[in-house]
Structure formats: C-alpha cells, structure tokens
Short mmCIF file of C-alpha atoms in Angstrom, two decimals:
data_model
loop_
_atom_site.label_atom_id
_atom_site.label_comp_id
_atom_site.label_asym_id
_atom_site.label_seq_id
_atom_site.Cartn_x
_atom_site.Cartn_y
_atom_site.Cartn_z
CA MET A 745 34.53 20.06 -35.09
CA ILE A 746 33.57 16.65 -36.47
CA ASP A 747 35.50 15.50 -39.54
CA ASN A 748 32.66 14.12 -41.69
CA ALA A 749 35.08 12.54 -44.14
CA ALA A 750 36.54 10.37 -41.39
CA ILE A 751 33.14 8.96 -40.46
CA GLN A 752 32.10 5.82 -42.34
CA PRO A 753 28.48 5.74 -43.63
CA GLN A 754 27.55 2.82 -41.35
CA ASP A 755 28.80 4.79 -38.31
CA ARG A 756 26.70 7.89 -38.77
CA LEU A 757 23.20 9.30 -38.93
CA GLU A 758 22.62 11.49 -41.99
CA VAL A 759 19.79 13.98 -42.38
CA ILE A 760 19.57 15.53 -45.84
CA GLY A 761 17.31 18.44 -46.74
CA ALA A 762 15.32 18.89 -43.50
CA ARG A 763 12.55 21.45 -43.97
CA VAL A 764 10.33 20.87 -40.90
CA ASN A 765 8.92 24.08 -39.38
CA ASN A 766 11.59 26.75 -39.68
CA LEU A 767 14.41 24.48 -40.92
CA LYS A 768 15.65 25.52 -44.38
CA ASN A 769 17.12 22.48 -46.21
CA ILE A 770 19.44 21.59 -43.36
CA ASP A 771 22.00 18.77 -43.86
CA VAL A 772 23.35 17.15 -40.68
CA THR A 773 25.76 14.28 -40.03
CA ILE A 774 25.76 12.83 -36.49
CA PRO A 775 28.23 10.06 -35.48
CA HIS A 776 26.92 6.95 -33.73
CA ASP A 777 28.12 5.92 -30.25
CA SER A 778 28.71 9.50 -29.19
CA LEU A 779 27.04 12.34 -27.30
CA THR A 780 25.95 15.11 -29.65
CA VAL A 781 24.53 18.42 -28.46
CA ILE A 782 22.26 20.54 -30.67
CA THR A 783 22.57 24.13 -29.53
CA GLY A 784 21.42 27.50 -30.78
CA LEU A 785 19.16 30.47 -30.21
CA SER A 786 15.52 30.10 -29.31
CA GLY A 787 13.55 29.42 -32.49
CA SER A 788 16.59 28.25 -34.44
CA GLY A 789 15.08 24.79 -35.00
CA LYS A 790 16.72 22.61 -32.33
CA SER A 791 13.52 20.77 -31.39
CA SER A 792 12.37 20.69 -35.01
CA LEU A 793 15.50 18.76 -35.94
CA ALA A 794 15.67 16.47 -32.90
CA PHE A 795 12.00 15.69 -32.24
CA ASP A 796 10.02 16.65 -35.34
CA THR A 797 12.49 15.23 -37.84
CA ILE A 798 14.77 12.52 -36.39
CA TYR A 799 12.42 11.15 -33.71
CA ALA A 800 9.31 11.49 -35.91
CA GLU A 801 10.96 9.53 -38.73
CA GLY A 802 12.17 6.82 -36.33
CA GLN A 803 8.66 6.48 -34.87
CA ARG A 804 7.11 6.34 -38.35
CA ARG A 805 9.48 3.57 -39.46
CA TYR A 806 8.79 1.57 -36.32
CA ILE A 807 5.01 1.74 -36.79
CA GLU A 808 5.37 0.70 -40.45
CA THR A 809 6.62 -2.70 -39.20
CA PHE A 810 3.18 -3.37 -37.68
CA SER A 811 0.37 -5.17 -39.47
CA SER A 812 -2.10 -3.12 -41.50
CA TYR A 813 -4.74 -3.75 -38.81
CA ALA A 814 -2.47 -2.38 -36.04
CA ARG A 815 -1.48 0.61 -38.17
CA GLY A 816 -5.17 1.33 -38.74
CA MET A 817 -5.77 1.39 -34.98
CA LEU A 818 -2.81 3.69 -34.34
CA GLY A 819 -3.47 6.05 -37.20
CA ALA A 820 -1.09 7.04 -39.96
CA LEU A 821 1.98 9.15 -39.17
CA GLN A 822 3.03 11.74 -41.71
CA ARG A 823 6.56 11.53 -43.05
CA PRO A 824 8.55 14.58 -41.90
CA ASP A 825 9.51 17.10 -44.59
CA VAL A 826 13.01 15.81 -45.29
CA ASP A 827 14.75 14.46 -48.40
CA LYS A 828 16.62 11.59 -46.75
CA VAL A 829 17.39 10.10 -43.32
CA SER A 830 19.90 7.24 -43.24
CA GLY A 831 21.73 5.34 -40.50
CA LEU A 832 18.80 5.79 -38.12
CA ASN A 833 18.83 3.48 -35.09
CA PRO A 834 15.70 2.75 -32.99
CA VAL A 835 14.81 6.05 -31.30
CA ILE A 836 13.64 6.82 -27.76
CA ALA A 837 12.72 10.40 -26.88
CA ILE A 838 12.96 11.68 -23.31
CA GLU A 839 10.82 14.76 -23.61
CA GLN A 840 10.64 17.78 -21.31
CA LYS A 841 7.13 16.91 -20.24
CA THR A 842 5.41 18.11 -17.08
CA VAL A 843 6.18 16.50 -13.73
CA ASN A 844 4.03 13.52 -12.70
CA ARG A 845 1.43 14.81 -10.22
CA ASN A 846 0.22 11.40 -9.09
CA PRO A 847 0.57 11.39 -5.26
CA ARG A 848 1.45 7.68 -5.38
CA SER A 849 4.42 8.16 -7.70
CA THR A 850 7.87 8.34 -6.10
CA ILE A 851 11.44 8.24 -7.35
CA GLY A 852 11.57 4.60 -6.27
CA THR A 853 8.54 3.57 -8.31
CA THR A 854 9.54 5.65 -11.35
CA THR A 855 13.04 4.15 -11.54
CA GLU A 856 11.82 0.66 -10.49
CA VAL A 857 14.50 0.51 -7.78
CA TYR A 858 11.73 0.20 -5.18
CA ASP A 859 10.30 -2.77 -7.12
CA PHE A 860 13.61 -4.62 -6.75
CA LEU A 861 13.76 -3.69 -3.05
CA ARG A 862 10.28 -5.19 -2.60
CA LEU A 863 11.45 -8.38 -4.27
CA LEU A 864 14.57 -8.45 -2.07
CA PHE A 865 12.55 -8.08 1.15
CA ALA A 866 10.04 -10.71 0.04
CA ARG A 867 12.86 -13.22 -0.47
CA ILE A 868 15.39 -12.68 2.34
CA ALA A 869 13.98 -10.33 5.02
CA GLU A 870 13.60 -11.47 8.63
CA ALA A 871 10.15 -10.95 10.17
CA ARG A 872 9.80 -9.65 13.73
CA SER A 873 6.74 -9.31 15.93
CA TYR A 874 5.32 -5.81 16.27
CA LEU A 875 4.28 -6.70 19.85
CA SER A 876 7.31 -8.39 21.35
CA GLY A 877 10.05 -7.62 18.81
CA LEU A 878 10.94 -11.33 18.72
CA PRO A 879 11.74 -13.06 15.42
CA MET A 880 8.68 -14.62 13.82
CA ILE A 881 9.00 -18.36 13.25
CA LYS A 882 7.12 -21.03 11.34
CA TYR A 883 7.16 -24.81 11.63
CA THR A 884 6.30 -27.90 9.67
CA SER A 885 3.80 -30.29 11.27
CA GLY A 886 6.65 -32.71 12.03
CA GLN A 887 8.62 -30.01 13.83
CA ILE A 888 5.55 -29.12 15.90
CA VAL A 889 5.15 -32.77 16.97
CA ASP A 890 8.84 -32.94 18.00
CA LEU A 891 8.50 -29.71 20.00
CA LEU A 892 5.44 -30.98 21.85
CA LEU A 893 7.21 -34.24 22.75
CA ASN A 894 10.19 -32.26 24.10
CA LEU A 895 8.44 -29.36 25.85
CA TYR A 896 5.38 -31.16 27.25
CA SER A 897 6.80 -34.63 27.91
CA GLY A 898 4.66 -36.42 30.52
CA LYS A 899 2.08 -33.60 30.71
CA ARG A 900 -1.57 -33.55 29.73
CA VAL A 901 -2.29 -30.96 27.09
CA ALA A 902 -5.21 -29.70 25.06
CA ILE A 903 -4.52 -29.02 21.39
CA LEU A 904 -6.82 -26.36 19.95
CA ALA A 905 -7.46 -24.78 16.55
CA PRO A 906 -8.07 -20.98 16.54
CA LEU A 907 -11.25 -20.26 14.56
CA VAL A 908 -12.23 -16.68 15.51
CA LYS A 909 -9.88 -13.93 16.68
CA ASN A 910 -11.45 -10.98 18.49
CA ARG A 911 -14.45 -10.45 16.19
CA LYS A 912 -18.08 -9.61 16.89
CA GLY A 913 -20.94 -12.03 16.21
CA HIS A 914 -23.16 -14.66 17.79
CA TYR A 915 -21.53 -17.53 15.76
CA LYS A 916 -24.57 -19.78 16.23
CA GLU A 917 -24.14 -21.42 12.81
CA LEU A 918 -20.41 -22.07 13.38
CA LEU A 919 -20.97 -23.63 16.81
CA ASP A 920 -23.85 -25.79 15.53
CA SER A 921 -21.68 -26.98 12.63
CA LEU A 922 -18.87 -27.98 15.00
CA ARG A 923 -21.29 -29.86 17.25
CA ARG A 924 -22.74 -31.80 14.30
CA LYS A 925 -19.20 -32.80 13.25
CA GLY A 926 -18.77 -34.50 16.62
CA TYR A 927 -16.59 -32.00 18.46
CA LEU A 928 -17.35 -31.66 22.17
CA ARG A 929 -15.66 -28.49 23.47
CA VAL A 930 -14.60 -25.01 22.49
CA ARG A 931 -12.63 -22.34 24.31
CA VAL A 932 -14.54 -19.05 24.21
CA ASP A 933 -12.79 -15.89 25.43
CA GLY A 934 -10.42 -17.98 27.55
CA GLU A 935 -13.14 -20.20 29.08
CA MET A 936 -13.66 -23.89 28.26
CA ARG A 937 -17.28 -24.60 27.29
CA GLU A 938 -19.16 -27.65 26.05
CA LEU A 939 -20.87 -27.44 22.69
CA THR A 940 -24.64 -27.58 23.21
CA MET A 941 -27.59 -27.37 20.87
CA GLY A 942 -28.56 -23.80 20.00
CA MET A 943 -25.42 -22.36 21.61
CA LYS A 944 -24.68 -18.75 20.64
CA LEU A 945 -22.68 -15.77 21.91
CA ASP A 946 -23.35 -12.08 22.49
CA ARG A 947 -23.36 -10.65 18.97
CA TYR A 948 -22.30 -7.16 20.07
CA ARG A 949 -19.09 -8.24 21.84
CA ASN A 950 -15.73 -9.27 20.40
CA HIS A 951 -15.02 -12.97 20.82
CA SER A 952 -12.12 -15.37 20.36
CA ILE A 953 -13.05 -19.01 19.72
CA GLU A 954 -10.70 -22.01 19.69
CA LEU A 955 -11.86 -25.53 18.89
CA VAL A 956 -10.58 -28.32 21.19
CA ILE A 957 -9.28 -30.99 18.81
CA ASP A 958 -7.99 -33.41 21.48
CA ARG A 959 -6.80 -33.68 25.05
CA ILE A 960 -3.91 -36.05 25.41
CA LYS A 961 -0.95 -37.01 27.61
CA VAL A 962 2.30 -36.33 25.77
CA VAL A 963 4.33 -39.53 25.75
CA GLY A 964 6.37 -41.19 23.06
CA GLN A 965 3.89 -44.03 22.62
CA GLU A 966 1.22 -41.53 21.55
CA ARG A 967 3.32 -39.96 18.78
CA ASP A 968 1.02 -41.11 15.97
CA ARG A 969 -2.07 -39.80 17.77
CA ILE A 970 -0.32 -36.49 18.49
CA ALA A 971 0.71 -36.20 14.83
CA ASP A 972 -2.87 -36.81 13.66
CA THR A 973 -4.18 -34.25 16.16
CA VAL A 974 -1.62 -31.65 15.06
CA THR A 975 -2.52 -32.21 11.39
CA GLU A 976 -6.25 -31.79 12.11
CA ALA A 977 -5.66 -28.70 14.27
CA LEU A 978 -3.57 -27.07 11.52
CA ARG A 979 -6.30 -27.88 8.99
CA GLN A 980 -9.11 -26.44 11.11
CA GLY A 981 -7.10 -23.44 12.32
CA ASP A 982 -5.78 -22.27 8.94
CA LYS A 983 -2.27 -23.60 9.62
CA GLU A 984 -2.25 -22.42 13.26
CA LEU A 985 -2.74 -24.23 16.56
CA MET A 986 -2.66 -23.54 20.28
CA VAL A 987 -1.46 -25.80 23.10
CA LEU A 988 -2.72 -25.55 26.72
CA ASP A 989 -1.25 -27.29 29.77
CA VAL A 990 -4.37 -28.94 31.28
CA ASP A 991 -2.74 -29.51 34.69
CA ASP A 992 -1.55 -25.89 35.04
CA PRO A 993 -4.41 -23.46 34.33
CA GLU A 994 -2.10 -20.49 35.09
CA ALA A 995 0.36 -21.44 32.33
CA ARG A 996 0.26 -19.29 29.21
CA PRO A 997 -0.79 -21.04 25.99
CA SER A 998 1.82 -21.81 23.34
CA TYR A 999 1.26 -21.04 19.67
CA TYR A 1000 2.58 -22.89 16.63
CA SER A 1001 1.99 -22.15 12.99
CA GLN A 1002 2.98 -23.00 9.47
CA HIS A 1003 2.73 -19.23 8.86
CA LEU A 1004 5.12 -16.68 10.37
CA MET A 1005 4.04 -16.39 14.01
CA ASP A 1006 5.06 -14.79 17.29
CA PRO A 1007 5.37 -17.79 19.65
CA GLU A 1008 4.77 -15.55 22.66
CA ASN A 1009 1.62 -13.68 21.60
CA GLY A 1010 0.19 -15.82 18.83
CA ILE A 1011 -0.01 -13.06 16.19
CA SER A 1012 0.83 -14.20 12.67
CA TYR A 1013 1.85 -12.61 9.37
CA PRO A 1014 0.98 -13.81 5.88
CA GLU A 1015 3.82 -15.15 3.78
CA PRO A 1016 5.72 -12.14 2.40
CA ALA A 1017 5.40 -11.36 -1.29
CA PRO A 1018 6.45 -8.29 -3.29
CA HIS A 1019 2.98 -6.75 -2.89
CA THR A 1020 3.39 -6.99 0.91
CA PHE A 1021 5.80 -4.04 0.63
CA SER A 1022 3.87 -2.02 -1.95
CA PHE A 1023 1.98 1.08 -0.79
CA ASN A 1024 -0.03 0.84 -4.02
CA SER A 1025 -1.41 -2.59 -3.07
CA PRO A 1026 -4.15 -3.32 -0.48
CA GLN A 1027 -1.89 -6.05 0.95
CA GLY A 1028 0.85 -3.56 1.81
CA ALA A 1029 -0.67 -0.10 2.07
CA CYS A 1030 -1.33 1.50 5.44
CA PRO A 1031 -5.09 1.06 6.01
CA HIS A 1032 -5.43 4.52 7.59
CA CYS A 1033 -3.97 6.61 4.75
CA ASN A 1034 -4.32 4.03 1.93
CA GLY A 1035 -0.61 4.26 1.17
CA LEU A 1036 -0.42 8.03 0.68
CA GLY A 1037 1.62 8.70 3.84
CA TYR A 1038 -0.67 11.50 4.95
CA ALA A 1039 -4.20 11.81 6.25
CA PHE A 1040 -6.78 14.56 6.50
CA ALA A 1041 -8.09 16.05 9.72
CA ILE A 1042 -11.23 18.15 9.80
CA ASP A 1043 -10.68 21.61 11.36
CA HIS A 1044 -13.54 22.24 13.81
CA ASP A 1045 -13.15 26.01 13.63
CA LYS A 1046 -13.63 25.85 9.86
CA ILE A 1047 -16.82 23.85 10.34
CA PHE A 1048 -18.26 26.43 12.80
CA PRO A 1049 -16.72 29.73 11.57
CA ASP A 1050 -19.45 31.81 13.25
CA ARG A 1051 -20.76 30.26 16.46
CA THR A 1052 -23.31 33.02 16.99
CA LYS A 1053 -25.37 31.46 14.21
CA SER A 1054 -27.78 28.55 14.60
CA VAL A 1055 -27.70 25.39 12.51
CA ARG A 1056 -30.82 26.57 10.68
CA ASN A 1057 -29.10 29.84 9.72
CA GLY A 1058 -25.93 28.20 8.37
CA ALA A 1059 -23.64 27.77 11.40
CA ILE A 1060 -22.26 24.55 9.83
CA ALA A 1061 -20.26 25.93 6.91
CA PRO A 1062 -20.03 22.69 4.84
CA LEU A 1063 -23.83 22.33 4.90
CA GLY A 1064 -24.98 25.93 4.65
CA LYS A 1065 -28.49 26.97 5.59
CA TYR A 1066 -31.23 24.53 6.48
CA GLN A 1067 -32.61 22.26 3.77
CA SER A 1068 -35.23 19.55 4.07
CA LYS A 1069 -32.95 16.52 3.82
CA MET A 1070 -31.70 13.66 5.99
CA ILE A 1071 -28.52 15.24 7.42
CA PHE A 1072 -30.51 18.17 8.89
CA TRP A 1073 -33.23 15.86 10.23
CA GLN A 1074 -30.51 13.88 12.04
CA LEU A 1075 -28.91 17.04 13.44
CA ALA A 1076 -32.34 18.21 14.65
CA ALA A 1077 -32.77 14.87 16.45
CA VAL A 1078 -29.34 15.21 18.13
CA LEU A 1079 -30.15 18.74 19.28
CA GLU A 1080 -33.59 17.75 20.53
CA ALA A 1081 -32.12 14.85 22.51
CA HIS A 1082 -30.01 17.42 24.43
CA GLY A 1083 -32.86 19.91 24.86
CA PHE A 1084 -31.91 22.28 22.04
CA SER A 1085 -33.24 23.04 18.56
CA LEU A 1086 -32.04 24.02 15.10
CA ASP A 1087 -32.57 27.66 16.07
CA THR A 1088 -30.18 27.57 19.08
CA PRO A 1089 -26.88 29.42 18.43
CA VAL A 1090 -23.90 27.04 18.42
CA ALA A 1091 -22.25 29.16 21.16
CA ASP A 1092 -25.13 28.24 23.50
CA LEU A 1093 -24.89 24.47 22.89
CA SER A 1094 -23.30 22.24 25.51
CA GLU A 1095 -19.94 20.66 24.78
CA GLU A 1096 -21.55 17.21 24.82
CA THR A 1097 -24.06 18.31 22.17
CA VAL A 1098 -21.35 19.64 19.83
CA THR A 1099 -19.39 16.39 20.34
CA ASP A 1100 -22.40 14.28 19.34
CA MET A 1101 -22.95 16.46 16.28
CA LEU A 1102 -19.34 16.04 15.17
CA TYR A 1103 -18.63 12.43 16.14
CA GLY A 1104 -22.11 10.90 16.19
CA THR A 1105 -23.96 8.89 18.81
CA THR A 1106 -24.86 5.23 19.20
CA GLN A 1107 -28.18 6.09 20.83
CA PRO A 1108 -31.12 5.64 18.39
CA LEU A 1109 -32.56 9.05 17.50
CA TYR A 1110 -36.16 9.80 16.65
CA ILE A 1111 -36.01 11.28 13.15
CA ASN A 1112 -38.83 13.78 12.56
CA ASN A 1113 -39.39 14.07 8.82
CA GLU A 1114 -40.79 17.57 8.42
CA GLY A 1115 -41.69 17.00 4.77
CA GLY A 1116 -43.99 14.13 5.64
CA ALA A 1117 -43.06 12.05 2.58
CA ILE A 1118 -41.53 9.33 4.76
CA SER A 1119 -42.83 8.07 8.06
CA ASN A 1120 -41.01 9.07 11.22
CA TYR A 1121 -38.52 6.47 12.50
CA LYS A 1122 -35.49 5.87 14.73
CA LEU A 1123 -31.94 5.97 13.37
CA ALA A 1124 -28.37 6.25 14.68
CA PHE A 1125 -26.16 9.18 13.60
CA ASP A 1126 -22.53 8.70 12.53
CA GLY A 1127 -21.57 12.36 12.93
CA LEU A 1128 -20.55 15.24 10.67
CA LEU A 1129 -16.90 14.13 10.58
CA ARG A 1130 -17.84 10.72 9.20
CA TYR A 1131 -19.83 12.57 6.55
CA LEU A 1132 -17.04 15.01 5.64
CA GLU A 1133 -13.73 13.13 6.03
CA PRO A 1134 -14.03 10.73 3.07
CA GLU A 1135 -15.11 13.61 0.81
CA ALA A 1136 -12.26 15.83 2.02
CA ALA A 1137 -9.70 13.06 1.50
CA ALA A 1138 -10.97 12.35 -2.01
CA ASP A 1139 -11.02 16.06 -2.88
CA ALA A 1140 -7.49 16.64 -1.56
CA GLU A 1141 -6.15 13.61 -3.47
CA GLY A 1142 -7.88 14.93 -6.59
CA GLU A 1143 -6.21 18.29 -6.04
CA GLU A 1144 -2.82 16.56 -5.82
CA ARG A 1145 -3.52 15.05 -9.24
CA GLY A 1146 -4.36 18.46 -10.66
CA GLY A 1147 -8.10 17.82 -10.91
CA LYS A 1148 -11.07 19.83 -9.73
CA THR A 1149 -12.05 19.56 -6.08
CA ASP A 1150 -15.23 19.90 -4.08
CA SER A 1151 -15.74 22.29 -1.19
CA ALA A 1152 -15.21 19.52 1.40
CA SER A 1153 -11.40 19.80 1.17
CA ARG A 1154 -11.61 23.42 2.38
CA PHE A 1155 -12.45 22.11 5.86
CA ALA A 1156 -9.57 19.59 6.06
CA SER A 1157 -5.88 19.98 6.92
CA ARG A 1158 -3.29 17.53 5.63
CA ILE A 1159 -1.28 15.84 8.39
CA VAL A 1160 1.33 13.08 8.54
CA CYS A 1161 -0.51 9.77 8.86
CA PRO A 1162 -0.63 8.93 12.60
CA GLU A 1163 -0.76 5.20 11.87
CA CYS A 1164 2.34 4.75 9.68
CA GLY A 1165 4.19 7.99 10.44
CA GLY A 1166 4.34 8.88 6.74
CA ARG A 1167 5.96 5.58 5.76
CA ARG A 1168 2.91 4.50 3.71
CA LEU A 1169 2.99 0.80 4.70
CA ARG A 1170 0.97 -1.27 7.17
CA ARG A 1171 2.75 -2.18 10.40
CA GLU A 1172 3.27 -5.86 9.44
CA SER A 1173 5.15 -4.78 6.31
CA LEU A 1174 7.38 -2.50 8.40
CA CYS A 1175 8.37 -5.42 10.65
CA PHE A 1176 10.48 -7.20 8.02
CA PHE A 1177 14.16 -6.36 8.36
CA ILE A 1178 17.41 -6.85 6.48
CA ASN A 1179 20.43 -6.03 8.64
CA ASP A 1180 18.15 -4.13 11.09
CA ARG A 1181 16.64 -1.90 8.37
CA ASN A 1182 13.08 -2.14 7.05
CA ILE A 1183 12.15 -1.11 3.52
CA ALA A 1184 10.89 2.33 4.61
CA ASP A 1185 14.28 3.03 6.28
CA LEU A 1186 16.01 2.30 2.97
CA ALA A 1187 13.57 4.41 0.97
CA ARG A 1188 14.31 7.40 3.23
CA MET A 1189 18.09 7.20 2.74
CA ASP A 1190 19.62 9.50 0.14
CA ILE A 1191 20.68 7.57 -2.94
CA VAL A 1192 24.43 7.86 -2.27
CA GLU A 1193 23.98 6.47 1.26
CA LEU A 1194 21.67 3.70 0.01
CA HIS A 1195 24.16 2.70 -2.70
CA LYS A 1196 26.91 2.35 -0.09
CA TRP A 1197 24.61 0.33 2.22
CA ILE A 1198 23.61 -2.00 -0.61
CA SER A 1199 27.25 -2.37 -1.75
CA ASP A 1200 28.36 -3.37 1.77
CA LEU A 1201 25.38 -5.65 2.46
CA GLU A 1202 26.30 -9.00 0.91
CA PRO A 1203 29.09 -9.93 3.40
CA ARG A 1204 26.63 -9.33 6.27
CA LEU A 1205 24.05 -11.79 4.93
CA SER A 1206 23.83 -15.48 5.71
CA PRO A 1207 25.10 -17.80 2.96
CA THR A 1208 21.53 -18.66 1.93
CA GLN A 1209 20.45 -15.02 1.88
CA ALA A 1210 23.53 -14.07 -0.14
CA ILE A 1211 22.79 -16.69 -2.81
CA ILE A 1212 19.12 -15.68 -3.08
CA GLY A 1213 19.76 -11.94 -3.09
CA ARG A 1214 22.91 -11.72 -5.22
CA GLU A 1215 21.29 -10.96 -8.59
CA ILE A 1216 18.68 -8.65 -7.06
CA LEU A 1217 21.36 -6.67 -5.24
CA LYS A 1218 23.37 -6.40 -8.45
CA GLU A 1219 20.39 -4.88 -10.28
CA ILE A 1220 19.72 -2.41 -7.45
CA ARG A 1221 23.36 -1.29 -7.36
CA THR A 1222 23.37 -0.78 -11.13
CA ARG A 1223 20.24 1.38 -11.12
CA LEU A 1224 21.41 3.43 -8.14
CA SER A 1225 24.73 4.02 -9.92
CA PHE A 1226 22.90 5.49 -12.92
CA LEU A 1227 21.00 7.88 -10.64
CA ILE A 1228 24.26 8.99 -9.04
CA ASP A 1229 25.90 9.39 -12.47
CA VAL A 1230 23.16 11.82 -13.60
CA GLY A 1231 23.66 13.89 -10.43
CA LEU A 1232 20.67 12.78 -8.34
CA GLY A 1233 22.51 11.17 -5.43
CA TYR A 1234 21.09 13.72 -2.99
CA LEU A 1235 17.48 12.51 -3.48
CA SER A 1236 15.76 9.60 -1.71
CA LEU A 1237 13.54 6.88 -3.14
CA ASP A 1238 10.48 7.98 -1.14
CA ARG A 1239 10.60 11.51 -2.61
CA ASN A 1240 7.25 12.27 -4.23
CA SER A 1241 7.51 12.78 -7.99
CA ALA A 1242 5.27 15.84 -7.78
CA THR A 1243 7.93 17.69 -5.74
CA LEU A 1244 10.68 17.30 -8.36
CA SER A 1245 11.85 20.05 -10.66
CA GLY A 1246 11.57 19.60 -14.41
CA GLY A 1247 15.29 18.89 -14.73
CA GLU A 1248 15.28 16.33 -11.93
CA SER A 1249 12.28 14.56 -13.45
CA GLN A 1250 13.94 14.42 -16.85
CA ARG A 1251 17.20 13.06 -15.43
CA ILE A 1252 15.27 10.36 -13.57
CA ARG A 1253 13.63 9.27 -16.82
CA LEU A 1254 17.05 9.31 -18.47
CA ALA A 1255 18.54 7.12 -15.73
CA THR A 1256 15.59 4.73 -16.04
CA GLN A 1257 16.14 4.36 -19.78
CA ILE A 1258 19.90 3.88 -19.41
CA GLY A 1259 19.23 1.27 -16.74
CA SER A 1260 17.29 -0.82 -19.26
CA GLU A 1261 20.67 -1.61 -20.93
CA LEU A 1262 19.35 -1.43 -24.49
CA VAL A 1263 22.11 -1.33 -27.13
CA ASN A 1264 22.34 0.52 -30.46
CA VAL A 1265 19.53 2.88 -29.45
CA LEU A 1266 19.39 6.59 -30.25
CA TYR A 1267 18.27 8.63 -27.22
CA ILE A 1268 17.00 12.15 -27.79
#
C-alpha cells in the first residue's frame, strides 16, 4: 500500500475524477520515480486509465506548446474526460503494437546497437584482402616514392596508371584522348602497345588498360622526376598506380595506392564509412540478395507441373495457355531453332531446348509475329528465369511485409543467399576485422556473449584504436546492458524483427527508450 499522505504534491501524479470509457470518477495518486503496476480484470479500465487518460492528456499538453499553424496541421486532440491531472511529466507510451514485419528490420537496427557497431568498424577496423588474406595498406605519395627508391634502386621501371579494370568496350574515345594528350604507350591486357590513331579494342571482350606515365631508372638523382611521375600516375589512376620492372618481364607488377589496397593482387577497397557496413545501403548490401540475407530460386518442377502438355496448351504454369504476345513469340522461336514447335509436349523436348527456354540463348532468334502488327525481326532471348526471378523476389519481399503478392512467388523457393551466406553484406564489408571478428560475426553472437566480448575488447586494441573507440564502446556496452536487464540476452543482433514475439518486441522498444537516458519522463 502507498501512503498518500506521505507523498508530497510535487512528487506525485494525481488523477482526479477520471471518466474515460468505463472509468467511474476514479481518483488515483501515483508517486514519481517509482515503478507502478495497474492491474485488474479484463475490462476494468487499465488501458483507459494509462493510455486514454494519462498518456492522452500528456500528448495533448505537449501539442499545445506548438504554434497555431503546427497544431492546425496535426489536428486538435480532445481533452480526456477527467476533472484534473496534476504532476504530469512528459509521457512516452510503449504500446503493445504488432511486430515489425519489415524484412530489413533486425534487433540491431531497432535498438541502434548495430549503428554504433558500424561506426566502430568504420573508425578502427583492419581491412584484409578477400583474395590473399593480407592486410590492406595505403600510402601517401611521399611514401610511395621512398618505397620505389628502396625496392627498385638501380633498376629501370615503368610507372603506370590503371584506367580500366576487366570491363568490356572498344575504348576508342579513351585511347584517342590519351594520344592527343601526348602519351605514347598503354598496357592492354598485359601487353605493351603504342597509341596509334583510330586504335580500338574488341568491344565484346573484357579488357584491362594501364597508361604508361614514364619509364625511368630509379636512382637518387631522379627523385624529383620520380615524385612528379608518381603524382601524375595517382591523378590519372584514381589514386592507384602500378610499377613494372622493365628489365625483368617475368617479374610480377607491384601496386601502390592512396586507397586501401592488396599489394599482391592490386584489388582496392573504398575508404570505410558507416554505410559500408549497412545492409540497407547500396554501398554495403550484398549485391545478390540486396541485403536481405536470402535469395529466391525458381523451382523447375513448379514451372512445368505437367510435362505431357505443350507450351501452347499451358505447360508453362506461370504463363498459362498461349497468348499472342512477345514472350510466346520468343519461346516459339527457341523451339523452332531446335526443330520443335509450340504444340510439342515438354516431355518430348530435348534437354538443350528446355535449358534454352529457361536460361535463354545468345543466338539471335527470328521472331515470327503471328499477329502481323509488327514486322518480323531477330532478337535474343534472356530466358524464362530472367523473366520470373525479379517478380518472384519482389512478390516474396512484399509477402514478408504483409502485402499482397503476385502469382510469380508461387514458383520460387527462399534459400540462404549463396553470395553472402545470409550475412547480408558485400564481401568487401565482411573483410574488415576487429580482433579477428567482422561485423557479421558480432551480429550473430547472442547479446550476453557480445557484451562480454565488447567489455574485454579495449585492452586488446592498439593505443590509437582504444582512444578512437572508447566512447563508441561505452555506448554499445550501455545499450547491451539494457537488453540484458530486460531479459533479452539470449537473442542476437541479426535476429529479424518479424520473428520476435509480442513480448520480446515490446521489451526491445523499452530497452531502446531506456537507453536514450532521458530524465524525469513518465513511461507507460
């Protein structure tokens, strides 16, 4: 029992004459700085007192502090049916709402712990190459000059600027532009070539092009020339350069960069930022699953449920029976190219024919427009899977959000993303480590284990890392402690919000609010 007489007016919330819904002139005194439980039978007025009276009055008073223009935009709030409410602090309600069904929402994003982890990795993580596993390094232009003078002393070298890395195109305009600027040579696909007028490459092949900035003998007297060459190579090569030993054609090239780079293979990473580790950002999300952690595979048996039927009679379940439209004209062309027709049962088609129908063909097909509205012409076919997979993925994601779906998702099965293994991030983002753990490893730990790992981390960091990460680590520890205090230590940060129970979801929102460290606030 609470002794009302012992509570001073400034230390209590008073509700006098509450008549909202089924409340009958209820008077309540609630002490500040305490935990008060409203309990009773169903329909006794618990929610009417807590939400419809106390919270509604707090919200109304808050909105009354706005300008008349803002209040007009928000709409007027009716005063609850109560005689008097005094001692009311700012109110925050944590309602028993439905669980978030967004497939991109996790415990980590909801509590903002993952946001602080992203910041921590952006500031102090060590990058490693996904090819060699070696630490990625970056240099200043002065350091590159010193390295060249030490490693190539007395040797003749060519200093090159990488311009194109394994991309298709003829690059005629690029090569002409370089020639007009006075450059003499480029290295194309590992072969030195002179720049000539009208020079172009095979547009259908992947090419790597490096511009030869200078060929020079590395001696101390040439330091200024080497420095100028390095500066120009870094400018032309987007802060990257390559060095070749001219006298030893068998020697592997060396790579130097002002970005993070693997000195052995030449691959580079962009400078890490918080969005590098976000699966909701294009810079960090796995390109295969777009940061969802799962992908969709089309089930071939669902596409051809009855192989005794022909395409014309509806053998392809997603398309149904024949209609005069482009997809059927393309399928007719594929079948005709293999000596079959739309009336041939799928069971009688060759394996190669079915493969071309599903995955497409690069051979130009003669499209016979039966309607006659458009002239006949040749066209490539991308395949049924290319036609169905984006629709199935969009439908399945819509279903996760609780929306309506199209029939395409009926032919797809959800699988763990083969590219990221369900970790949601692109491979470069997964190659940043703190104490041999990447951010996905931490997100998969249960919260109790993660709290212990974070608490023991600071002594294992370098002095610089410890200074940079101290405040971030403190914030992470505090938020993890709140989650443990509300009994959620068995969960992990990568747990999808849609899989949580109502009670777990509500406790997470409670821990998030407590973690904001507001004072003199009334939580309902």
